[in-house]
Short mmCIF file of C-alpha atoms and ligand atoms in Angstrom, two decimals:
data_model
loop_
_atom_site.label_atom_id
_atom_site.label_comp_id
_atom_site.label_asym_id
_atom_site.label_seq_id
_atom_site.Cartn_x
_atom_site.Cartn_y
_atom_site.Cartn_z
CA MET A 1 -45.07 -47.92 63.98
CA THR A 2 -46.83 -45.28 66.01
CA ASP A 3 -48.02 -41.92 64.60
CA LEU A 4 -48.10 -40.07 67.91
CA VAL A 5 -46.65 -40.51 71.39
CA VAL A 6 -48.70 -39.14 74.26
CA VAL A 7 -46.80 -38.73 77.53
CA GLY A 8 -49.20 -38.88 80.48
CA ALA A 9 -52.42 -40.87 80.77
CA GLY A 10 -54.29 -38.11 82.61
CA LEU A 11 -57.45 -36.59 81.13
CA PHE A 12 -55.50 -34.40 78.72
CA GLY A 13 -53.49 -37.32 77.35
CA LEU A 14 -56.44 -39.73 77.26
CA THR A 15 -58.56 -37.22 75.33
CA VAL A 16 -55.82 -36.62 72.76
CA ALA A 17 -55.22 -40.38 72.40
CA GLU A 18 -58.92 -41.19 72.01
CA ARG A 19 -59.57 -38.48 69.41
CA MET A 20 -56.45 -39.21 67.36
CA ALA A 21 -57.14 -42.97 67.35
CA ALA A 22 -60.71 -42.27 66.24
CA ALA A 23 -59.22 -40.22 63.40
CA GLY A 24 -57.21 -43.24 62.24
CA ARG A 25 -53.82 -42.64 63.89
CA HIS A 26 -51.82 -45.15 65.89
CA VAL A 27 -51.14 -43.69 69.32
CA THR A 28 -48.75 -44.80 72.06
CA VAL A 29 -49.55 -43.53 75.56
CA VAL A 30 -46.81 -43.71 78.22
CA ASP A 31 -47.23 -43.00 81.91
CA ARG A 32 -44.68 -43.34 84.65
CA ARG A 33 -47.39 -44.38 87.11
CA ASP A 34 -48.78 -47.92 87.12
CA HIS A 35 -52.32 -46.78 86.26
CA ILE A 36 -54.18 -44.53 83.83
CA GLY A 37 -56.24 -41.48 84.82
CA GLY A 38 -53.53 -39.17 86.18
CA ASN A 39 -54.66 -37.35 89.29
CA ALA A 40 -58.31 -38.18 88.66
CA TYR A 41 -57.59 -41.89 89.21
CA SER A 42 -59.74 -43.73 91.72
CA GLU A 43 -59.82 -47.31 92.98
CA THR A 44 -61.89 -49.55 95.20
CA ASP A 45 -60.56 -49.73 98.75
CA ALA A 46 -59.98 -53.45 99.29
CA ALA A 47 -61.10 -53.56 102.93
CA THR A 48 -64.39 -51.65 102.58
CA GLY A 49 -65.33 -51.66 98.87
CA ILE A 50 -65.53 -47.85 98.97
CA GLU A 51 -64.30 -45.97 95.88
CA VAL A 52 -61.42 -43.73 96.97
CA HIS A 53 -59.67 -41.00 94.98
CA ARG A 54 -55.98 -41.59 95.64
CA TYR A 55 -54.80 -38.11 94.61
CA GLY A 56 -57.58 -36.11 96.24
CA ALA A 57 -61.32 -36.03 95.71
CA HIS A 58 -62.40 -35.30 92.14
CA LEU A 59 -65.83 -33.89 91.33
CA PHE A 60 -66.77 -33.55 87.72
CA HIS A 61 -68.50 -30.31 86.68
CA THR A 62 -68.75 -28.27 83.49
CA SER A 63 -70.81 -25.70 81.62
CA ASN A 64 -69.13 -26.60 78.32
CA ALA A 65 -71.71 -28.42 76.16
CA ARG A 66 -69.04 -29.96 73.92
CA VAL A 67 -67.17 -31.40 76.89
CA TRP A 68 -70.35 -32.68 78.52
CA GLU A 69 -71.40 -34.45 75.32
CA TYR A 70 -67.89 -35.86 74.93
CA VAL A 71 -67.56 -37.32 78.43
CA ASN A 72 -71.04 -38.83 78.24
CA ARG A 73 -69.82 -41.06 75.39
CA PHE A 74 -67.74 -42.96 77.93
CA THR A 75 -69.70 -42.83 81.16
CA ALA A 76 -73.03 -41.90 82.68
CA PHE A 77 -72.98 -39.54 85.67
CA THR A 78 -74.84 -39.75 88.97
CA ASP A 79 -76.91 -36.79 90.13
CA TYR A 80 -74.46 -36.09 93.00
CA THR A 81 -74.41 -32.38 93.87
CA HIS A 82 -71.29 -31.24 95.68
CA ARG A 83 -71.77 -29.32 98.92
CA VAL A 84 -69.03 -28.35 101.34
CA PHE A 85 -69.08 -27.24 104.96
CA THR A 86 -66.38 -25.49 106.92
CA THR A 87 -65.55 -25.56 110.61
CA HIS A 88 -64.53 -22.25 112.16
CA ARG A 89 -63.95 -21.88 115.92
CA GLY A 90 -65.97 -24.98 116.74
CA GLU A 91 -68.94 -24.08 114.55
CA VAL A 92 -69.96 -25.50 111.18
CA PHE A 93 -70.93 -23.16 108.32
CA PRO A 94 -71.96 -23.78 104.69
CA MET A 95 -69.28 -23.09 102.07
CA PRO A 96 -69.02 -21.31 99.61
CA ILE A 97 -70.17 -18.20 101.38
CA ASN A 98 -73.89 -17.72 100.86
CA LEU A 99 -76.77 -16.12 102.71
CA GLY A 100 -76.80 -19.05 105.15
CA THR A 101 -73.10 -18.48 106.01
CA ILE A 102 -73.56 -14.72 106.31
CA ASN A 103 -76.61 -14.90 108.57
CA GLN A 104 -75.11 -17.61 110.77
CA PHE A 105 -71.84 -15.69 111.11
CA PHE A 106 -73.45 -12.34 111.95
CA ARG A 107 -76.32 -13.91 113.93
CA SER A 108 -78.68 -12.07 111.61
CA ALA A 109 -81.68 -12.70 109.36
CA LEU A 110 -80.76 -10.49 106.42
CA GLY A 111 -82.34 -10.76 102.99
CA PRO A 112 -80.21 -10.58 99.83
CA ASP A 113 -80.20 -6.77 99.48
CA ALA A 114 -79.46 -6.09 103.14
CA ALA A 115 -76.66 -8.69 103.08
CA ARG A 116 -75.15 -7.11 99.96
CA ALA A 117 -75.24 -3.70 101.64
CA LEU A 118 -73.56 -5.08 104.76
CA ILE A 119 -70.79 -6.77 102.78
CA ALA A 120 -70.26 -3.64 100.63
CA GLN A 121 -69.77 -1.67 103.83
CA GLN A 122 -67.32 -4.25 105.16
CA ALA A 123 -65.42 -4.18 101.87
CA ALA A 124 -65.34 -0.38 101.74
CA GLU A 125 -61.53 -0.29 102.15
CA MET A 126 -61.32 -1.74 98.63
CA ALA A 127 -63.91 0.56 97.03
CA GLY A 128 -62.90 1.72 93.55
CA ARG A 129 -59.69 -0.34 93.53
CA THR A 130 -59.05 -3.37 91.38
CA PRO A 131 -57.85 -6.25 93.59
CA ALA A 132 -54.20 -6.91 92.81
CA ASN A 133 -53.80 -10.12 94.81
CA LEU A 134 -55.69 -12.81 96.72
CA ASP A 135 -55.86 -10.79 99.95
CA GLU A 136 -57.44 -7.78 98.24
CA GLN A 137 -59.71 -9.99 96.16
CA GLY A 138 -60.96 -11.71 99.34
CA VAL A 139 -61.71 -8.47 101.14
CA SER A 140 -63.39 -6.92 98.13
CA LEU A 141 -65.60 -9.99 97.56
CA ILE A 142 -66.81 -10.64 101.10
CA GLY A 143 -65.49 -7.90 103.38
CA ARG A 144 -62.77 -8.26 105.98
CA PRO A 145 -64.55 -10.20 108.80
CA LEU A 146 -65.74 -13.06 106.57
CA TYR A 147 -62.42 -13.06 104.70
CA GLU A 148 -60.50 -13.42 107.94
CA ALA A 149 -62.79 -16.16 109.26
CA PHE A 150 -63.13 -18.39 106.21
CA ILE A 151 -60.44 -17.55 103.67
CA ARG A 152 -57.29 -16.17 105.21
CA GLY A 153 -56.44 -19.08 107.53
CA TYR A 154 -57.46 -21.76 105.04
CA THR A 155 -55.47 -20.09 102.28
CA ALA A 156 -52.44 -19.69 104.54
CA LYS A 157 -52.55 -23.44 105.26
CA GLN A 158 -53.16 -24.35 101.64
CA TRP A 159 -50.48 -22.13 100.11
CA GLN A 160 -48.08 -21.16 102.92
CA THR A 161 -47.44 -18.05 100.87
CA ASP A 162 -48.41 -14.52 101.87
CA PRO A 163 -51.91 -14.02 100.34
CA ARG A 164 -50.64 -10.66 99.06
CA GLU A 165 -48.28 -12.58 96.79
CA LEU A 166 -50.91 -14.97 95.49
CA PRO A 167 -52.95 -14.21 92.35
CA ALA A 168 -56.54 -13.07 92.91
CA SER A 169 -57.65 -15.77 90.46
CA ILE A 170 -57.22 -18.55 93.06
CA ILE A 171 -60.35 -17.52 94.89
CA SER A 172 -62.30 -16.25 91.94
CA ARG A 173 -63.07 -19.98 91.55
CA LEU A 174 -65.09 -19.69 94.76
CA PRO A 175 -68.46 -18.03 94.27
CA VAL A 176 -70.21 -15.78 96.83
CA ARG A 177 -73.99 -16.08 96.72
CA TYR A 178 -76.69 -13.82 98.08
CA SER A 179 -79.13 -16.71 98.19
CA TYR A 180 -79.37 -19.97 100.13
CA ASP A 181 -77.96 -21.90 97.17
CA SER A 182 -75.12 -23.83 98.81
CA ARG A 183 -73.96 -25.82 95.78
CA TYR A 184 -70.17 -25.73 95.64
CA PHE A 185 -70.05 -25.46 91.85
CA SER A 186 -72.13 -23.11 89.72
CA ASP A 187 -71.81 -25.15 86.51
CA THR A 188 -74.68 -26.40 84.35
CA TRP A 189 -73.73 -30.06 84.75
CA GLU A 190 -72.12 -32.00 87.56
CA GLY A 191 -71.98 -35.55 88.84
CA LEU A 192 -69.74 -38.53 89.44
CA PRO A 193 -69.11 -41.35 86.97
CA VAL A 194 -71.67 -44.04 87.78
CA ASP A 195 -69.24 -46.95 87.80
CA GLY A 196 -66.17 -44.99 88.89
CA TYR A 197 -63.45 -42.92 87.24
CA THR A 198 -61.32 -45.87 86.18
CA ALA A 199 -64.14 -47.55 84.22
CA TRP A 200 -64.66 -44.24 82.40
CA PHE A 201 -60.97 -43.89 81.52
CA GLU A 202 -60.64 -47.52 80.43
CA ARG A 203 -63.43 -46.99 77.89
CA MET A 204 -61.53 -44.02 76.46
CA ILE A 205 -58.50 -46.13 75.57
CA ASP A 206 -60.37 -49.26 74.56
CA HIS A 207 -59.31 -48.93 70.93
CA PRO A 208 -57.15 -51.20 68.74
CA ARG A 209 -55.02 -48.24 67.62
CA ILE A 210 -54.11 -47.21 71.20
CA GLU A 211 -51.20 -48.84 73.01
CA VAL A 212 -50.72 -47.95 76.68
CA ARG A 213 -47.39 -48.43 78.41
CA LEU A 214 -47.44 -47.99 82.18
CA GLY A 215 -44.58 -47.63 84.64
CA GLU A 216 -42.33 -45.97 82.05
CA ASP A 217 -40.78 -42.54 82.40
CA PHE A 218 -40.45 -40.76 79.04
CA LEU A 219 -37.58 -38.70 80.41
CA ASP A 220 -35.60 -41.83 81.26
CA ASP A 221 -33.31 -42.11 78.24
CA GLY A 222 -33.07 -45.85 78.76
CA ALA A 223 -36.84 -46.34 78.30
CA GLU A 224 -38.04 -47.85 75.05
CA VAL A 225 -40.31 -44.88 74.34
CA SER A 226 -38.35 -41.84 75.47
CA ARG A 227 -37.37 -38.36 74.47
CA ALA A 228 -34.18 -39.83 73.01
CA SER A 229 -35.95 -42.59 71.02
CA THR A 230 -38.71 -40.36 69.59
CA ARG A 231 -36.79 -37.17 68.78
CA GLY A 232 -37.07 -36.28 65.10
CA ARG A 233 -39.07 -39.45 64.42
CA VAL A 234 -42.57 -39.01 65.80
CA PRO A 235 -44.59 -36.12 67.20
CA VAL A 236 -45.06 -36.06 70.98
CA VAL A 237 -47.73 -34.61 73.24
CA PHE A 238 -46.07 -34.05 76.61
CA THR A 239 -48.28 -33.60 79.69
CA GLY A 240 -45.59 -33.98 82.36
CA PRO A 241 -43.95 -31.03 84.14
CA VAL A 242 -42.49 -28.60 81.60
CA ASP A 243 -39.55 -27.61 83.85
CA ARG A 244 -38.52 -31.24 84.28
CA TYR A 245 -38.67 -31.78 80.50
CA PHE A 246 -36.03 -29.08 80.07
CA GLY A 247 -33.86 -30.34 82.92
CA TYR A 248 -34.92 -27.38 85.12
CA ALA A 249 -32.67 -25.19 82.95
CA GLU A 250 -34.64 -22.04 83.77
CA GLY A 251 -35.18 -22.91 87.45
CA ASP A 252 -37.88 -24.90 89.24
CA LEU A 253 -41.52 -23.86 88.88
CA ALA A 254 -43.16 -23.74 92.32
CA TRP A 255 -45.89 -26.26 93.12
CA ARG A 256 -47.91 -27.23 96.13
CA THR A 257 -48.32 -30.87 96.97
CA ILE A 258 -50.66 -32.61 99.41
CA ASP A 259 -49.90 -35.30 101.96
CA PHE A 260 -52.95 -37.48 102.56
CA GLU A 261 -53.47 -39.16 105.90
CA TRP A 262 -55.78 -42.12 105.29
CA GLU A 263 -57.87 -43.77 107.94
CA THR A 264 -60.50 -46.50 107.98
CA LEU A 265 -62.79 -45.96 110.95
CA PRO A 266 -65.12 -48.49 112.58
CA VAL A 267 -68.22 -46.29 112.13
CA GLY A 268 -70.84 -46.08 109.39
CA ASP A 269 -70.62 -42.31 109.10
CA PHE A 270 -67.82 -40.14 110.46
CA GLN A 271 -68.83 -36.59 109.52
CA GLY A 272 -72.22 -36.81 107.79
CA THR A 273 -70.96 -35.22 104.56
CA SER A 274 -68.31 -35.74 101.89
CA VAL A 275 -66.04 -32.73 102.57
CA MET A 276 -65.48 -30.74 105.74
CA ASN A 277 -63.06 -27.83 105.47
CA TYR A 278 -61.16 -26.52 108.49
CA ALA A 279 -60.80 -22.76 108.28
CA ASP A 280 -58.62 -22.14 111.34
CA GLU A 281 -54.85 -22.11 111.29
CA ASP A 282 -54.52 -24.06 114.55
CA VAL A 283 -55.91 -27.17 112.81
CA PRO A 284 -53.00 -28.41 110.67
CA PHE A 285 -55.03 -30.01 107.87
CA THR A 286 -57.20 -28.13 105.37
CA ARG A 287 -60.03 -30.60 104.96
CA ILE A 288 -61.33 -34.12 105.55
CA HIS A 289 -62.90 -36.19 102.80
CA GLU A 290 -65.24 -39.04 103.60
CA PHE A 291 -65.53 -41.02 100.40
CA ARG A 292 -68.71 -43.00 101.03
CA HIS A 293 -70.75 -39.79 100.75
CA PHE A 294 -69.78 -39.29 97.11
CA HIS A 295 -71.97 -42.29 96.24
CA PRO A 296 -75.07 -42.34 98.42
CA GLU A 297 -76.70 -44.53 95.75
CA ARG A 298 -74.27 -47.40 96.43
CA THR A 299 -74.46 -50.01 99.14
CA TYR A 300 -71.41 -49.55 101.33
CA PRO A 301 -70.67 -51.22 104.69
CA ALA A 302 -72.70 -49.84 107.58
CA ASP A 303 -69.87 -50.20 110.09
CA ARG A 304 -66.78 -48.86 108.30
CA THR A 305 -65.85 -45.66 106.53
CA VAL A 306 -62.72 -44.30 104.79
CA ILE A 307 -61.52 -40.75 105.39
CA ALA A 308 -58.51 -38.74 104.22
CA ARG A 309 -57.09 -35.63 105.86
CA GLU A 310 -55.26 -33.24 103.54
CA PHE A 311 -52.05 -31.49 104.56
CA SER A 312 -50.71 -29.02 102.04
CA ARG A 313 -47.02 -28.15 101.65
CA ALA A 314 -44.47 -26.86 99.16
CA ALA A 315 -43.48 -29.55 96.67
CA VAL A 316 -39.84 -30.44 96.15
CA ARG A 317 -38.52 -32.44 93.20
CA GLY A 318 -39.88 -35.97 93.43
CA ASP A 319 -43.16 -34.92 95.10
CA GLU A 320 -46.41 -35.00 93.15
CA PRO A 321 -46.91 -31.46 91.83
CA TYR A 322 -50.57 -30.55 92.45
CA TYR A 323 -51.21 -26.80 92.47
CA PRO A 324 -49.11 -24.25 90.54
CA VAL A 325 -48.15 -21.42 92.93
CA ASN A 326 -47.76 -18.88 90.13
CA THR A 327 -45.74 -16.13 91.79
CA PRO A 328 -44.28 -13.43 89.52
CA LEU A 329 -40.97 -15.37 89.47
CA ASP A 330 -42.83 -18.48 88.30
CA ARG A 331 -44.48 -16.49 85.50
CA GLU A 332 -41.05 -15.30 84.38
CA ARG A 333 -39.66 -18.83 84.39
CA LEU A 334 -42.71 -20.12 82.55
CA GLU A 335 -42.11 -17.58 79.78
CA ALA A 336 -38.55 -18.85 79.47
CA TYR A 337 -39.79 -22.46 79.24
CA ARG A 338 -42.32 -21.42 76.60
CA ALA A 339 -39.48 -20.00 74.53
CA LEU A 340 -37.58 -23.29 74.87
CA ALA A 341 -40.75 -25.22 73.92
CA ALA A 342 -41.09 -23.13 70.77
CA SER A 343 -37.74 -24.50 69.63
CA GLU A 344 -39.12 -28.06 69.68
CA PRO A 345 -41.99 -27.87 67.17
CA ASP A 346 -42.64 -31.65 67.25
CA VAL A 347 -43.30 -31.65 71.00
CA HIS A 348 -46.65 -30.21 72.08
CA PHE A 349 -46.96 -29.29 75.75
CA GLY A 350 -50.39 -29.72 77.27
CA GLY A 351 -52.33 -30.33 80.45
CA ARG A 352 -51.84 -29.04 83.94
CA LEU A 353 -48.19 -29.93 84.31
CA GLY A 354 -47.16 -29.21 80.73
CA THR A 355 -48.62 -25.69 80.75
CA TYR A 356 -48.26 -24.92 84.50
CA GLN A 357 -51.90 -24.00 84.90
CA TYR A 358 -54.62 -24.93 87.34
CA LEU A 359 -57.02 -26.86 85.11
CA ASP A 360 -60.17 -28.61 86.26
CA MET A 361 -60.95 -31.87 84.49
CA HIS A 362 -63.38 -30.27 82.06
CA MET A 363 -60.77 -27.61 81.21
CA ALA A 364 -58.10 -30.25 80.58
CA ILE A 365 -60.51 -32.06 78.23
CA ALA A 366 -61.53 -28.84 76.43
CA SER A 367 -57.93 -27.84 75.99
CA ALA A 368 -57.01 -31.32 74.65
CA LEU A 369 -59.90 -31.17 72.16
CA SER A 370 -58.67 -27.83 70.89
CA MET A 371 -55.08 -29.12 70.57
CA VAL A 372 -56.45 -32.00 68.46
CA ASP A 373 -58.49 -29.59 66.28
CA ASN A 374 -55.97 -26.80 65.91
CA VAL A 375 -52.56 -28.44 66.09
CA LEU A 376 -52.55 -32.22 65.71
CA SER A 377 -55.13 -32.67 62.97
CA ARG A 378 -53.50 -30.26 60.57
P1 LIG B 1 -52.56 -35.25 85.25
O1 LIG B 1 -53.83 -35.87 85.68
O2 LIG B 1 -51.63 -34.76 86.29
O3 LIG B 1 -51.80 -36.34 84.35
C1 LIG B 1 -50.46 -36.21 83.95
C2 LIG B 1 -49.87 -37.60 83.86
O4 LIG B 1 -48.57 -37.50 83.28
C3 LIG B 1 -49.67 -38.28 85.21
O5 LIG B 1 -50.35 -39.51 85.23
C4 LIG B 1 -48.15 -38.45 85.32
O6 LIG B 1 -47.78 -39.65 85.96
C5 LIG B 1 -47.74 -38.46 83.87
N1 LIG B 1 -46.34 -38.06 83.66
C6 LIG B 1 -45.73 -36.93 84.11
N2 LIG B 1 -44.44 -36.91 83.70
C7 LIG B 1 -44.22 -38.06 83.01
C8 LIG B 1 -43.09 -38.61 82.34
N3 LIG B 1 -41.92 -37.97 82.33
N4 LIG B 1 -43.23 -39.80 81.73
C9 LIG B 1 -44.41 -40.47 81.74
N5 LIG B 1 -45.52 -39.98 82.35
C10 LIG B 1 -45.43 -38.80 82.96
N6 LIG B 1 -60.58 -31.23 88.72
C11 LIG B 1 -61.94 -31.22 88.70
O7 LIG B 1 -62.55 -31.03 87.65
N7 LIG B 1 -62.66 -31.44 89.85
C12 LIG B 1 -62.06 -31.68 91.06
O8 LIG B 1 -62.74 -31.89 92.06
C13 LIG B 1 -60.63 -31.68 91.10
N8 LIG B 1 -59.99 -31.90 92.27
C14 LIG B 1 -58.63 -31.90 92.28
C15 LIG B 1 -57.98 -32.16 93.49
C16 LIG B 1 -56.59 -32.20 93.53
C17 LIG B 1 -55.90 -32.48 94.83
C18 LIG B 1 -55.84 -31.96 92.35
C19 LIG B 1 -54.35 -31.99 92.36
C20 LIG B 1 -56.48 -31.71 91.15
C21 LIG B 1 -57.88 -31.67 91.10
N9 LIG B 1 -58.55 -31.46 89.90
C22 LIG B 1 -59.93 -31.45 89.88
C23 LIG B 1 -57.82 -31.22 88.64
C24 LIG B 1 -57.61 -32.50 87.82
O9 LIG B 1 -56.82 -33.41 88.54
C25 LIG B 1 -56.92 -32.08 86.51
O10 LIG B 1 -57.76 -31.29 85.75
C26 LIG B 1 -56.52 -33.23 85.65
O11 LIG B 1 -55.78 -34.15 86.38
C27 LIG B 1 -55.68 -32.69 84.52
O12 LIG B 1 -55.26 -33.73 83.74
P2 LIG B 1 -53.82 -33.72 83.08
O13 LIG B 1 -53.89 -34.81 82.09
O14 LIG B 1 -53.45 -32.38 82.63
O15 LIG B 1 -52.79 -34.05 84.26
N1 LIG B 2 -60.68 -21.40 100.01
C1 LIG B 2 -60.75 -20.88 101.27
N2 LIG B 2 -61.58 -21.45 102.19
C2 LIG B 2 -62.31 -22.55 101.91
C3 LIG B 2 -62.24 -23.09 100.62
C4 LIG B 2 -61.39 -22.50 99.69
O1 LIG B 2 -60.07 -19.91 101.57
O2 LIG B 2 -63.05 -23.04 102.79
C5 LIG B 2 -59.77 -20.73 99.04
C6 LIG B 2 -58.34 -21.24 99.14
O3 LIG B 2 -57.45 -20.17 98.83
C7 LIG B 2 -58.31 -22.29 98.05
C8 LIG B 2 -59.18 -21.64 96.97
O4 LIG B 2 -60.21 -20.97 97.72
O5 LIG B 2 -57.00 -22.53 97.59
C9 LIG B 2 -59.81 -22.60 95.98
O6 LIG B 2 -60.55 -23.57 96.68
P1 LIG B 2 -61.08 -24.89 95.99
O7 LIG B 2 -61.84 -25.68 96.99
O8 LIG B 2 -61.72 -24.52 94.69
O9 LIG B 2 -59.71 -25.59 95.63
P2 LIG B 2 -59.29 -27.08 95.45
O10 LIG B 2 -58.30 -27.24 96.53
O11 LIG B 2 -60.47 -27.96 95.64
O12 LIG B 2 -58.73 -27.10 94.08
#
């Protein structure tokens, strides 16, 4: 007999399962996919031996000491430092915007103070106003010319929503630096799991009190472990989409999904770096990943490389939901779903899909640890 059912073997679900099993509980994890790891899953490409991230490239980073200590119990990390470049009108610039980007764009040689003064002048239209949306946030952070070159077109492709309707928070993830530091993330720790994401996740569930059932949908009433079979009998942690759980009773929450176009090319190096963004709207994809560059320490074939182009679009039911759009209507619907969730005290909603929040991996883990501490262990 199980003490807890965890729906979803993504990082939220795996963390809950691992902690609860360590605390002596029997845990059953169900996932509708045929693998563990959720969106952070990766596998070895059979033809080239290159580790590929099937649901989009995943870079681990955190400044949370508890999370860093926790993940290091299951895997060591390489010293990979993520850097991104962006192509705008046939020219390549470093991303996020830093002194290198600014000086290349303006054909200048400004120091930090002069660059700050220039950007302040270019953001003057926002002076004294609190940015109310992504468009205003962009202009106030980097001024209109840089915003229009590097953010507006990319964001339009990524979200296909008027940037004035998107929350400012989407780009507050992206730093602006008045130095030549071109690291993509500003966190204390970053790196990639030395022997891959899947080896890491397998160690998390390698416990006699954890049973994992793959290829089973919890919302399929015919499944052995389902909403119908668990109701009133065993507590559930649900990390699938909250709107689907409630039969979309309050309307669909809006998500973005990504179509990946995979290609194996007969060259040893296609673009010289792991991620190249494409800022302009006339290029239909947002970015190209070249997976070999995530592991320069590995020996990969010298004559073949795997790339994936990302095309972003609105998700419809049945698509993989990737990014919550979070318009005011979505916030309203989410409140209604939260009220419904409150009426099911034995079902705990967590993770990116269960709470309709953009969570990085370290945030999903931190939030799972606090659910274990504050809710499940009581
Ligand atoms: P998920 O990983 O989505 O796992 C949920 C699981 O629940 C899935 O496996 C799903 O199959 C299962 N499920 C859903 N419904 C049911 C059901 N009814 N029955 C059974 N199973 C069900 N984070 C970073 O830190 N760095 C990055 O570089 C990064 N890049 C990203 C790129 C993309 C394109 C995306 C989409 C996300 C990225 N993230 C990144 C975020 C990262 O993927 C999430 O933080 C992490 O996946 C959250 O884990 P989760 O467990 O909440 O959800
Ligand atoms: N962004 C942009 N230009 C870029 C990179 C990012 O405008 O070259 C914006 C865009 O709105 C995007 C957001 O910043 O949705 C967050 O980017 P990030 O790379 O963090 O998102 P990811 O897609 O990797 O989650």
